[in-house]
mmCIF file of C-alpha atoms in Angstrom:
data_model
loop_
_atom_site.group_PDB
_atom_site.id
_atom_site.type_symbol
_atom_site.label_atom_id
_atom_site.label_comp_id
_atom_site.label_asym_id
_atom_site.label_seq_id
_atom_site.Cartn_x
_atom_site.Cartn_y
_atom_site.Cartn_z
ATOM 1 C CA MET A 1 91.435 18.617 -70.996
ATOM 2 C CA ALA A 2 93.781 21.210 -70.280
ATOM 3 C CA SER A 3 96.106 20.826 -73.105
ATOM 4 C CA VAL A 4 93.122 20.672 -76.040
ATOM 5 C CA GLN A 5 91.756 23.426 -74.042
ATOM 6 C CA THR A 6 95.154 25.727 -74.989
ATOM 7 C CA GLN A 7 94.902 24.341 -78.544
ATOM 8 C CA ARG A 8 91.663 25.568 -79.715
ATOM 9 C CA ALA A 9 92.024 29.114 -77.228
ATOM 10 C CA LEU A 10 95.203 28.931 -79.894
ATOM 11 C CA LEU A 11 93.063 28.633 -82.683
ATOM 12 C CA ALA A 12 91.235 31.325 -81.536
ATOM 13 C CA LEU A 13 93.775 33.558 -81.294
ATOM 14 C CA ALA A 14 95.505 32.961 -85.018
ATOM 15 C CA GLN A 15 92.127 34.081 -86.256
ATOM 16 C CA PRO A 16 92.997 37.919 -86.010
ATOM 17 C CA LEU A 17 97.258 37.367 -87.419
ATOM 18 C CA GLY A 18 94.916 36.522 -90.709
ATOM 19 C CA VAL A 19 93.409 39.821 -90.708
ATOM 20 C CA ALA A 20 96.729 41.418 -89.641
ATOM 21 C CA LEU A 21 98.475 39.545 -92.959
ATOM 22 C CA GLY A 22 95.744 41.078 -94.796
ATOM 23 C CA SER A 23 95.468 44.502 -93.346
ATOM 24 C CA SER A 24 98.821 44.718 -93.803
ATOM 25 C CA ARG A 25 98.936 44.060 -97.465
ATOM 26 C CA ALA A 26 96.033 46.412 -98.009
ATOM 27 C CA ILE A 27 98.054 49.224 -95.951
ATOM 28 C CA TRP A 28 101.328 48.709 -98.743
ATOM 29 C CA THR A 29 99.209 48.470 -101.387
ATOM 30 C CA SER A 30 97.463 52.152 -100.626
ATOM 31 C CA ARG A 31 101.304 53.360 -99.688
ATOM 32 C CA SER A 32 102.457 52.070 -103.460
ATOM 33 C CA ALA A 33 98.663 53.759 -104.660
ATOM 34 C CA LEU A 34 100.276 56.564 -103.304
ATOM 35 C CA SER A 35 103.690 56.954 -104.146
ATOM 36 C CA GLU A 36 102.367 55.876 -107.963
ATOM 37 C CA PRO A 37 101.165 59.780 -109.206
ATOM 38 C CA GLN A 38 103.444 61.334 -107.898
ATOM 39 C CA LYS A 39 105.589 59.713 -110.212
ATOM 40 C CA SER A 40 103.634 60.208 -113.148
ATOM 41 C CA GLU A 41 103.639 63.927 -112.083
ATOM 42 C CA ALA A 42 107.025 64.575 -113.352
ATOM 43 C CA SER A 43 107.006 62.632 -116.382
ATOM 44 C CA THR A 44 103.540 64.520 -118.078
ATOM 45 C CA SER A 45 101.714 67.225 -117.458
ATOM 46 C CA GLY A 46 98.757 65.969 -118.529
ATOM 47 C CA ALA A 47 97.466 63.402 -116.365
ATOM 48 C CA GLY A 48 96.013 65.594 -113.604
ATOM 49 C CA GLN A 49 92.371 64.433 -113.555
ATOM 50 C CA GLN A 50 93.838 60.724 -113.153
ATOM 51 C CA GLN A 51 96.166 61.965 -110.570
ATOM 52 C CA SER A 52 93.810 62.993 -108.935
ATOM 53 C CA GLN A 53 91.223 60.054 -108.739
ATOM 54 C CA GLN A 54 94.513 57.803 -107.884
ATOM 55 C CA GLN A 55 94.374 59.751 -104.865
ATOM 56 C CA GLU A 56 91.008 59.647 -104.366
ATOM 57 C CA GLN A 57 91.218 55.989 -104.529
ATOM 58 C CA ALA A 58 93.981 55.887 -102.745
ATOM 59 C CA GLY A 59 92.497 57.654 -99.834
ATOM 60 C CA ALA A 60 89.787 55.548 -99.490
ATOM 61 C CA GLY A 61 91.844 52.873 -99.952
ATOM 62 C CA ALA A 62 93.873 54.207 -96.294
ATOM 63 C CA GLY A 63 90.550 54.831 -94.964
ATOM 64 C CA SER A 64 89.702 51.403 -94.959
ATOM 65 C CA SER A 65 92.705 50.139 -93.614
ATOM 66 C CA GLU A 66 93.433 51.704 -90.855
ATOM 67 C CA GLN A 67 89.461 50.737 -90.146
ATOM 68 C CA GLN A 68 91.333 46.497 -90.500
ATOM 69 C CA ALA A 69 94.078 47.512 -88.152
ATOM 70 C CA GLN A 70 91.890 49.406 -85.868
ATOM 71 C CA ASN A 71 89.085 45.618 -86.075
ATOM 72 C CA PHE A 72 92.400 43.659 -86.290
ATOM 73 C CA TYR A 73 93.809 45.151 -83.022
ATOM 74 C CA ASN A 74 90.261 44.799 -81.252
ATOM 75 C CA ASN A 75 90.542 41.016 -82.605
ATOM 76 C CA PHE A 76 93.794 40.395 -81.005
ATOM 77 C CA LYS A 77 93.391 41.985 -77.491
ATOM 78 C CA ALA A 78 89.627 39.893 -77.336
ATOM 79 C CA GLY A 79 91.956 36.769 -78.531
ATOM 80 C CA PHE A 80 94.460 37.211 -76.352
ATOM 81 C CA GLU A 81 92.847 37.867 -73.065
ATOM 82 C CA ASP A 82 90.391 34.943 -73.909
ATOM 83 C CA LEU A 83 93.382 32.776 -73.929
ATOM 84 C CA LYS A 84 94.991 34.149 -70.820
ATOM 85 C CA SER A 85 91.354 33.470 -69.704
ATOM 86 C CA LYS A 86 90.619 29.798 -70.830
ATOM 87 C CA ALA A 87 94.417 29.280 -69.528
ATOM 88 C CA GLY A 88 94.242 30.629 -66.423
ATOM 89 C CA ALA A 89 91.066 27.998 -66.156
ATOM 90 C CA ALA A 90 93.045 24.980 -66.748
ATOM 91 C CA ALA A 91 95.916 25.290 -64.574
ATOM 92 C CA GLY A 92 93.654 25.668 -62.119
ATOM 93 C CA ALA A 93 91.335 22.554 -62.886
ATOM 94 C CA ALA A 94 94.945 20.731 -63.011
ATOM 95 C CA ALA A 95 96.014 21.997 -59.617
ATOM 96 C CA GLY A 96 92.763 21.188 -58.056
ATOM 97 C CA ALA A 97 92.734 17.620 -59.778
ATOM 98 C CA ALA A 98 96.739 16.999 -58.487
ATOM 99 C CA GLY A 99 95.576 17.974 -55.027
ATOM 100 C CA GLY A 100 92.538 19.758 -54.528
ATOM 101 C CA ALA A 101 94.409 22.609 -53.417
ATOM 102 C CA GLY A 102 92.897 25.548 -56.025
ATOM 103 C CA ALA A 103 89.148 26.141 -55.951
ATOM 104 C CA GLY A 104 89.915 28.297 -59.496
ATOM 105 C CA GLY A 105 92.175 29.291 -61.925
ATOM 106 C CA GLU A 106 92.377 32.997 -60.681
ATOM 107 C CA PRO A 107 93.460 32.071 -56.878
ATOM 108 C CA ALA A 108 96.175 28.681 -58.347
ATOM 109 C CA ALA A 109 98.049 30.608 -61.299
ATOM 110 C CA LYS A 110 98.030 33.983 -58.475
ATOM 111 C CA ARG A 111 99.734 31.465 -55.834
ATOM 112 C CA LEU A 112 102.158 29.956 -58.119
ATOM 113 C CA LEU A 113 103.098 33.293 -58.838
ATOM 114 C CA GLN A 114 103.311 34.443 -55.692
ATOM 115 C CA THR A 115 105.649 31.041 -55.120
ATOM 116 C CA LEU A 116 107.703 32.080 -57.991
ATOM 117 C CA ALA A 117 108.472 35.535 -56.552
ATOM 118 C CA GLN A 118 108.898 34.759 -53.417
ATOM 119 C CA ASP A 119 111.689 31.735 -54.477
ATOM 120 C CA LEU A 120 113.091 34.085 -57.350
ATOM 121 C CA ARG A 121 113.657 37.001 -54.415
ATOM 122 C CA GLU A 122 115.419 34.512 -51.750
ATOM 123 C CA THR A 123 117.572 33.374 -54.646
ATOM 124 C CA LEU A 124 118.591 36.755 -55.975
ATOM 125 C CA LEU A 125 118.020 39.578 -53.678
ATOM 126 C CA PRO A 126 120.728 39.666 -50.967
ATOM 127 C CA ALA A 127 118.534 39.848 -47.591
ATOM 128 C CA GLN A 128 118.348 43.138 -45.159
ATOM 129 C CA ASP A 129 117.228 41.281 -41.836
ATOM 130 C CA ILE A 130 120.751 38.567 -41.810
ATOM 131 C CA THR A 131 122.304 39.168 -38.730
ATOM 132 C CA SER A 132 125.863 37.565 -37.358
ATOM 133 C CA ALA A 133 125.738 33.544 -37.071
ATOM 134 C CA THR A 134 129.050 33.216 -34.555
ATOM 135 C CA ARG A 135 129.507 36.622 -33.003
ATOM 136 C CA ALA A 136 128.996 36.441 -29.028
ATOM 137 C CA TYR A 137 126.168 39.037 -27.687
ATOM 138 C CA THR A 138 128.162 41.505 -26.027
ATOM 139 C CA GLY A 139 124.696 43.613 -24.987
ATOM 140 C CA PRO A 140 123.196 43.817 -21.557
ATOM 141 C CA VAL A 141 120.659 41.158 -20.641
ATOM 142 C CA ALA A 142 118.065 40.572 -18.822
ATOM 143 C CA SER A 143 117.812 39.976 -15.209
ATOM 144 C CA VAL A 144 116.732 35.798 -14.184
ATOM 145 C CA THR A 145 118.065 35.799 -11.001
ATOM 146 C CA TYR A 146 114.897 33.609 -9.039
ATOM 147 C CA ASP A 147 114.850 35.079 -4.995
ATOM 148 C CA GLY A 148 111.983 32.600 -4.262
ATOM 149 C CA PRO A 149 112.295 29.648 -1.830
ATOM 150 C CA THR A 150 114.511 26.804 -3.006
ATOM 151 C CA ALA A 151 113.750 24.167 -1.157
ATOM 152 C CA LEU A 152 112.113 20.829 -1.614
ATOM 153 C CA VAL A 153 107.985 21.034 0.019
ATOM 154 C CA LEU A 154 106.511 17.177 0.175
ATOM 155 C CA ALA A 155 102.940 18.093 -1.101
ATOM 156 C CA LYS A 156 100.247 14.587 -0.472
ATOM 157 C CA GLN A 157 98.524 13.946 -3.688
ATOM 158 C CA GLN A 158 94.428 14.331 -3.983
ATOM 159 C CA ALA A 159 93.495 10.611 -4.803
ATOM 160 C CA THR A 160 91.177 9.790 -8.264
ATOM 161 C CA GLY A 161 87.845 8.487 -8.331
ATOM 162 C CA TRP A 162 89.448 5.573 -9.634
ATOM 163 C CA GLN A 163 92.369 5.274 -6.942
ATOM 164 C CA LYS A 164 88.738 5.854 -4.290
ATOM 165 C CA VAL A 165 86.993 3.101 -5.165
ATOM 166 C CA TRP A 166 90.030 0.379 -5.591
ATOM 167 C CA ASN A 167 90.945 1.149 -2.452
ATOM 168 C CA SER A 168 87.929 0.350 -0.687
ATOM 169 C CA VAL A 169 87.408 -3.102 -3.111
ATOM 170 C CA SER A 170 91.109 -3.266 -1.470
ATOM 171 C CA GLU A 171 89.857 -3.242 2.089
ATOM 172 C CA LYS A 172 87.162 -5.635 1.525
ATOM 173 C CA LEU A 173 88.922 -8.472 -0.152
ATOM 174 C CA GLY A 174 91.771 -8.038 1.871
ATOM 175 C CA THR A 175 89.028 -9.379 5.251
ATOM 176 C CA ILE A 176 89.806 -13.102 2.943
ATOM 177 C CA PRO A 177 92.592 -15.064 3.992
ATOM 178 C CA VAL A 178 92.915 -16.479 0.585
ATOM 179 C CA MET A 179 92.639 -13.040 -1.364
ATOM 180 C CA SER A 180 94.577 -10.916 1.745
ATOM 181 C CA LYS A 181 97.408 -13.472 -0.004
ATOM 182 C CA LEU A 182 96.719 -12.801 -3.774
ATOM 183 C CA LEU A 183 97.383 -8.952 -3.123
ATOM 184 C CA ASN A 184 99.843 -8.992 -1.466
ATOM 185 C CA LEU A 185 101.850 -11.531 -3.710
ATOM 186 C CA LYS A 186 104.892 -10.220 -5.546
ATOM 187 C CA VAL A 187 105.613 -11.534 -8.603
ATOM 188 C CA THR A 188 109.733 -11.191 -8.213
ATOM 189 C CA ASP A 189 110.323 -12.452 -5.056
ATOM 190 C CA THR A 190 109.185 -16.608 -6.975
ATOM 191 C CA SER A 191 111.845 -18.845 -7.599
ATOM 192 C CA ALA A 192 110.138 -18.788 -11.615
ATOM 193 C CA TYR A 193 110.843 -14.763 -11.691
ATOM 194 C CA LYS A 194 114.460 -15.124 -10.342
ATOM 195 C CA LYS A 195 114.904 -18.040 -12.659
ATOM 196 C CA GLY A 196 113.638 -16.383 -15.800
ATOM 197 C CA GLN A 197 115.844 -13.275 -15.406
ATOM 198 C CA GLU A 198 118.981 -14.908 -14.974
ATOM 199 C CA LEU A 199 117.963 -16.425 -18.493
ATOM 200 C CA VAL A 200 117.499 -13.356 -19.591
ATOM 201 C CA GLU A 201 120.330 -11.726 -18.561
ATOM 202 C CA ASP A 202 122.768 -14.610 -19.892
ATOM 203 C CA LEU A 203 121.226 -14.694 -23.805
ATOM 204 C CA LYS A 204 121.384 -11.006 -23.900
ATOM 205 C CA ASP A 205 125.342 -11.177 -22.732
ATOM 206 C CA LYS A 206 125.206 -13.523 -25.173
ATOM 207 C CA TYR A 207 123.753 -11.565 -27.944
ATOM 208 C CA GLU A 208 125.820 -7.877 -26.815
ATOM 209 C CA THR A 209 129.185 -10.308 -26.879
ATOM 210 C CA SER A 210 128.310 -12.149 -30.120
ATOM 211 C CA ASP A 211 130.848 -11.109 -33.719
ATOM 212 C CA HIS A 212 128.401 -13.418 -35.929
ATOM 213 C CA PRO A 213 128.347 -11.093 -38.818
ATOM 214 C CA VAL A 214 123.580 -11.219 -38.761
ATOM 215 C CA VAL A 215 124.391 -9.453 -34.900
ATOM 216 C CA HIS A 216 125.452 -6.535 -36.265
ATOM 217 C CA LYS A 217 123.338 -6.472 -39.478
ATOM 218 C CA VAL A 218 120.795 -6.180 -37.272
ATOM 219 C CA GLU A 219 121.976 -3.763 -34.570
ATOM 220 C CA GLU A 220 123.258 -1.632 -37.783
ATOM 221 C CA LEU A 221 118.543 -2.057 -38.902
ATOM 222 C CA LYS A 222 117.744 -0.876 -35.529
ATOM 223 C CA SER A 223 119.630 2.107 -34.839
ATOM 224 C CA THR A 224 118.801 3.327 -38.020
ATOM 225 C CA MET A 225 114.751 3.023 -37.762
ATOM 226 C CA PHE A 226 115.014 3.733 -33.939
ATOM 227 C CA THR A 227 117.327 6.923 -34.106
ATOM 228 C CA GLY A 228 118.314 7.711 -37.661
ATOM 229 C CA SER A 229 121.198 8.553 -39.623
ATOM 230 C CA GLU A 230 123.555 11.093 -37.674
ATOM 231 C CA ALA A 231 122.182 14.418 -39.470
ATOM 232 C CA SER A 232 118.497 13.886 -38.520
ATOM 233 C CA ARG A 233 119.601 13.675 -35.035
ATOM 234 C CA ALA A 234 122.003 16.762 -35.201
ATOM 235 C CA MET A 235 118.920 18.118 -37.561
ATOM 236 C CA ARG A 236 116.251 17.019 -33.946
ATOM 237 C CA GLU A 237 118.909 18.158 -31.247
ATOM 238 C CA ILE A 238 119.407 21.888 -33.429
ATOM 239 C CA ARG A 239 115.519 22.445 -33.241
ATOM 240 C CA VAL A 240 114.751 21.877 -30.271
ATOM 241 C CA ARG A 241 117.593 24.525 -29.440
ATOM 242 C CA ASP A 242 116.350 26.745 -32.028
ATOM 243 C CA GLN A 243 112.533 26.431 -32.843
ATOM 244 C CA ALA A 244 113.192 28.807 -35.956
ATOM 245 C CA PHE A 245 116.517 27.476 -37.137
ATOM 246 C CA ASP A 246 116.562 27.288 -41.285
ATOM 247 C CA MET A 247 119.228 25.871 -43.307
ATOM 248 C CA ASN A 248 119.413 28.740 -45.656
ATOM 249 C CA ARG A 249 119.578 32.014 -43.278
ATOM 250 C CA PHE A 250 122.062 29.725 -41.747
ATOM 251 C CA VAL A 251 123.784 29.845 -44.710
ATOM 252 C CA GLN A 252 123.709 33.330 -45.633
ATOM 253 C CA SER A 253 124.615 34.373 -41.892
ATOM 254 C CA VAL A 254 128.150 32.256 -42.199
ATOM 255 C CA LYS A 255 129.198 34.235 -45.643
ATOM 256 C CA VAL A 256 128.370 37.789 -43.717
ATOM 257 C CA ASP A 257 130.764 36.502 -40.861
ATOM 258 C CA ALA A 258 133.493 35.268 -43.553
ATOM 259 C CA PRO A 259 134.740 38.539 -44.675
ATOM 260 C CA VAL A 260 135.270 39.546 -41.162
ATOM 261 C CA VAL A 261 136.745 36.147 -39.874
ATOM 262 C CA VAL A 262 138.801 35.680 -42.471
ATOM 263 C CA LYS A 263 140.430 39.935 -42.479
ATOM 264 C CA ALA A 264 140.876 39.271 -38.616
ATOM 265 C CA PHE A 265 143.051 36.602 -39.138
ATOM 266 C CA LEU A 266 145.189 37.511 -41.883
ATOM 267 C CA LYS A 267 145.307 40.973 -39.891
ATOM 268 C CA HIS A 268 146.249 38.905 -36.288
ATOM 269 C CA ASP A 269 143.966 40.560 -34.657
ATOM 270 C CA LEU A 270 142.980 38.143 -31.969
ATOM 271 C CA GLU A 271 140.197 40.007 -30.629
ATOM 272 C CA THR A 272 137.831 40.233 -33.087
ATOM 273 C CA LEU A 273 138.478 36.052 -33.369
ATOM 274 C CA SER A 274 137.311 36.143 -30.018
ATOM 275 C CA GLN A 275 133.938 36.992 -30.356
ATOM 276 C CA HIS A 276 133.604 34.432 -33.402
ATOM 277 C CA CYS A 277 135.752 31.858 -32.553
ATOM 278 C CA GLY A 278 135.900 28.646 -29.411
ATOM 279 C CA PRO A 279 138.969 29.552 -26.393
ATOM 280 C CA GLU A 280 141.132 26.021 -28.868
ATOM 281 C CA LEU A 281 141.202 27.886 -31.682
ATOM 282 C CA LEU A 282 142.067 30.869 -30.509
ATOM 283 C CA GLU A 283 145.279 28.848 -28.543
ATOM 284 C CA ARG A 284 146.193 27.784 -31.530
ATOM 285 C CA PHE A 285 145.298 31.718 -33.611
ATOM 286 C CA ALA A 286 147.570 32.494 -30.842
ATOM 287 C CA GLY A 287 150.700 30.316 -31.595
ATOM 288 C CA ILE A 288 150.692 31.287 -34.892
ATOM 289 C CA PHE A 289 150.755 35.240 -34.972
ATOM 290 C CA LYS A 290 153.471 34.775 -32.023
ATOM 291 C CA HIS A 291 155.198 32.983 -34.110
ATOM 292 C CA PHE A 292 154.758 35.550 -37.351
ATOM 293 C CA ASN A 293 155.139 38.731 -35.158
ATOM 294 C CA GLU A 294 158.942 37.488 -33.453
ATOM 295 C CA GLN A 295 160.489 37.144 -36.921
ATOM 296 C CA GLY A 296 158.929 41.074 -38.095
ATOM 297 C CA LEU A 297 156.353 39.129 -41.075
ATOM 298 C CA PHE A 298 152.711 39.899 -41.737
ATOM 299 C CA GLU A 299 149.872 38.323 -44.472
ATOM 300 C CA ASP A 300 148.310 40.873 -46.658
ATOM 301 C CA PRO A 301 144.948 41.271 -46.204
ATOM 302 C CA SER A 302 144.038 41.565 -49.854
ATOM 303 C CA ILE A 303 140.492 39.427 -50.211
ATOM 304 C CA LEU A 304 138.839 40.252 -53.835
ATOM 305 C CA PHE A 305 136.266 38.065 -53.080
ATOM 306 C CA ILE A 306 134.416 35.694 -51.335
ATOM 307 C CA GLY A 307 132.320 32.251 -52.734
ATOM 308 C CA ASP A 308 128.650 30.576 -51.461
ATOM 309 C CA VAL A 309 128.913 28.746 -48.671
ATOM 310 C CA GLU A 310 128.500 25.425 -48.432
ATOM 311 C CA ILE A 311 127.781 22.980 -46.141
ATOM 312 C CA VAL A 312 130.008 20.014 -46.058
ATOM 313 C CA GLU A 313 128.787 17.455 -43.433
ATOM 314 C CA VAL A 314 125.853 17.964 -40.105
ATOM 315 C CA ARG A 315 126.430 15.756 -37.264
ATOM 316 C CA LEU A 316 126.864 14.985 -33.526
ATOM 317 C CA MET A 317 130.083 15.967 -31.130
ATOM 318 C CA ASP A 318 130.244 15.414 -27.886
ATOM 319 C CA ASP A 319 126.343 15.804 -27.714
ATOM 320 C CA ASP A 320 126.596 19.206 -29.396
ATOM 321 C CA PRO A 321 125.405 19.758 -33.118
ATOM 322 C CA PHE A 322 128.120 20.310 -35.417
ATOM 323 C CA ILE A 323 127.741 22.045 -38.779
ATOM 324 C CA ILE A 324 131.171 21.716 -40.997
ATOM 325 C CA ALA A 325 130.852 24.830 -43.742
ATOM 326 C CA GLN A 326 133.234 25.837 -46.791
ATOM 327 C CA PHE A 327 133.955 28.592 -48.804
ATOM 328 C CA HIS A 328 136.895 30.217 -50.873
ATOM 329 C CA CYS A 329 138.433 33.040 -51.214
ATOM 330 C CA GLN A 330 140.560 34.509 -53.771
ATOM 331 C CA GLN A 331 142.870 37.060 -51.988
ATOM 332 C CA LEU A 332 146.877 38.380 -52.449
ATOM 333 C CA LYS A 333 148.396 34.867 -50.468
ATOM 334 C CA CYS A 334 151.364 36.984 -50.270
ATOM 335 C CA THR A 335 153.961 37.411 -46.976
ATOM 336 C CA ARG A 336 155.675 40.804 -46.230
ATOM 337 C CA ASP A 337 158.188 41.774 -43.635
ATOM 338 C CA LYS A 338 158.085 44.609 -41.645
ATOM 339 C CA PHE A 339 159.306 47.257 -44.489
ATOM 340 C CA GLY A 340 156.561 45.518 -46.691
ATOM 341 C CA ASN A 341 158.735 43.969 -49.286
ATOM 342 C CA VAL A 342 157.226 40.735 -50.044
ATOM 343 C CA VAL A 343 159.374 37.018 -48.849
ATOM 344 C CA ASP A 344 156.892 34.802 -49.516
ATOM 345 C CA GLY A 345 154.184 34.531 -52.441
ATOM 346 C CA ASP A 346 153.660 37.070 -55.311
ATOM 347 C CA ALA A 347 151.614 40.151 -54.554
ATOM 348 C CA ASN A 348 150.571 39.956 -58.254
ATOM 349 C CA THR A 349 149.072 36.685 -58.574
ATOM 350 C CA ILE A 350 145.294 36.089 -57.031
ATOM 351 C CA GLN A 351 144.775 32.907 -55.211
ATOM 352 C CA ARG A 352 141.946 31.031 -54.569
ATOM 353 C CA VAL A 353 142.236 29.280 -50.487
ATOM 354 C CA TYR A 354 139.160 27.585 -49.755
ATOM 355 C CA TYR A 355 138.361 27.522 -46.207
ATOM 356 C CA PHE A 356 136.489 24.722 -43.652
ATOM 357 C CA TRP A 357 134.878 26.044 -40.755
ATOM 358 C CA GLY A 358 133.958 23.803 -37.566
ATOM 359 C CA LEU A 359 130.797 25.509 -35.552
ATOM 360 C CA GLN A 360 129.274 23.728 -32.523
ATOM 361 C CA GLN A 361 125.809 25.182 -30.988
ATOM 362 C CA GLU A 362 125.426 26.201 -27.737
ATOM 363 C CA ARG A 363 123.161 24.872 -25.429
ATOM 364 C CA THR A 364 121.239 27.685 -24.731
ATOM 365 C CA PRO A 365 120.057 31.085 -26.353
ATOM 366 C CA VAL A 366 120.788 34.618 -25.075
ATOM 367 C CA VAL A 367 117.864 37.085 -23.578
ATOM 368 C CA THR A 368 118.543 40.839 -24.337
ATOM 369 C CA ALA A 369 117.129 43.215 -21.416
ATOM 370 C CA GLU A 370 115.030 44.820 -23.582
ATOM 371 C CA GLY A 371 112.997 40.911 -23.378
ATOM 372 C CA LYS A 372 114.638 39.659 -27.236
ATOM 373 C CA VAL A 373 115.386 36.519 -27.132
ATOM 374 C CA LEU A 374 118.661 35.605 -29.703
ATOM 375 C CA PRO A 375 119.217 32.426 -30.697
ATOM 376 C CA PRO A 376 122.448 29.949 -29.497
ATOM 377 C CA ARG A 377 125.242 31.331 -31.182
ATOM 378 C CA TRP A 378 127.090 29.059 -33.291
ATOM 379 C CA VAL A 379 130.825 29.012 -32.074
ATOM 380 C CA ILE A 380 133.711 28.254 -34.769
ATOM 381 C CA LYS A 381 135.590 25.028 -33.024
ATOM 382 C CA ASP A 382 137.833 24.461 -35.778
ATOM 383 C CA MET A 383 139.256 26.073 -38.900
ATOM 384 C CA MET A 384 141.182 24.998 -42.163
ATOM 385 C CA TRP A 385 142.462 26.164 -45.211
ATOM 386 C CA GLN A 386 143.864 24.586 -47.924
ATOM 387 C CA SER A 387 144.343 24.282 -51.892
ATOM 388 C CA MET A 388 145.491 27.342 -53.185
ATOM 389 C CA LEU A 389 145.602 27.434 -56.790
ATOM 390 C CA ALA A 390 146.828 30.311 -58.646
ATOM 391 C CA LEU A 391 143.481 32.033 -60.709
ATOM 392 C CA VAL A 392 145.900 34.945 -62.725
#
């Protein structure tokens, strides 16, 4: 239905185009009529009266051409507005039939344009409020010291109405010997219950120790259906610790941290790295930097370009969410001595170096002295670099 209305609107819009062609043809004829008398004036002097008549006719034709051009503009504008309104109504009807979201053409079209604009803005324009995801907060924090009592106190729970009725009925039935015996009977003390428990334990042991492929398949299906994949469990834990977590903003935050951490690594700056990395990784860096310092060598810290960040894997490690991110840098990969001479690599060759970060989310957020809650920090637990490809 929407396509039929659009076709009709296009046909209605095409009608003024025919008028436009006629108008342009008339204007071209009038211009040629105006130029012809000028040529005849140079060749003969006895045709002045004929020339004036032709000019009067040309002026009249030009006036009518201007009127036709104005009519064409008005018709074209009216047809365009009509087409736009019909297209908006068709889009609104299609959206309402598909999901019942839009009540009219204009709101549906407006929501569509807003959504497209937001997606383009988030994709093309850099966000202004993106902060570091790995940098440790060093400012003042809120005091959460509790000075009240810490001992446990037993409090008597008030019985509900149903519990009061059941207690009164139990007291009345307790006077009957048979009912008293049934009420005091414990199923777990019977021999039948004990034999059943032994049988269940034997079957459970046989099932858990079985190497049958069917048993393994059932366990895999059960773990997939009830617990989900490792990535889904990791994302669930991330949401528990940070309800406002967004993967796109996380990727942008890692890209903000990438040049800072990589440049600190190339400059052997342990103080800056300690604000982003974990203690195990800092020990590795300290050993690498010590080896360079003993030989009097240092790496060229020039970084020309940093590519987009990609998420390689999301998993759980020691019950903590662990994300592996990848990005590449274009840099001058060379080593210099203390005099600045290149001893390894080439200072005129740009190379692409791939970096892999293993980021682990902390358990608790940070509350600043102003009362602002910062999300749990992502600590760089591991870093690898490889696949150096020469570009120039």
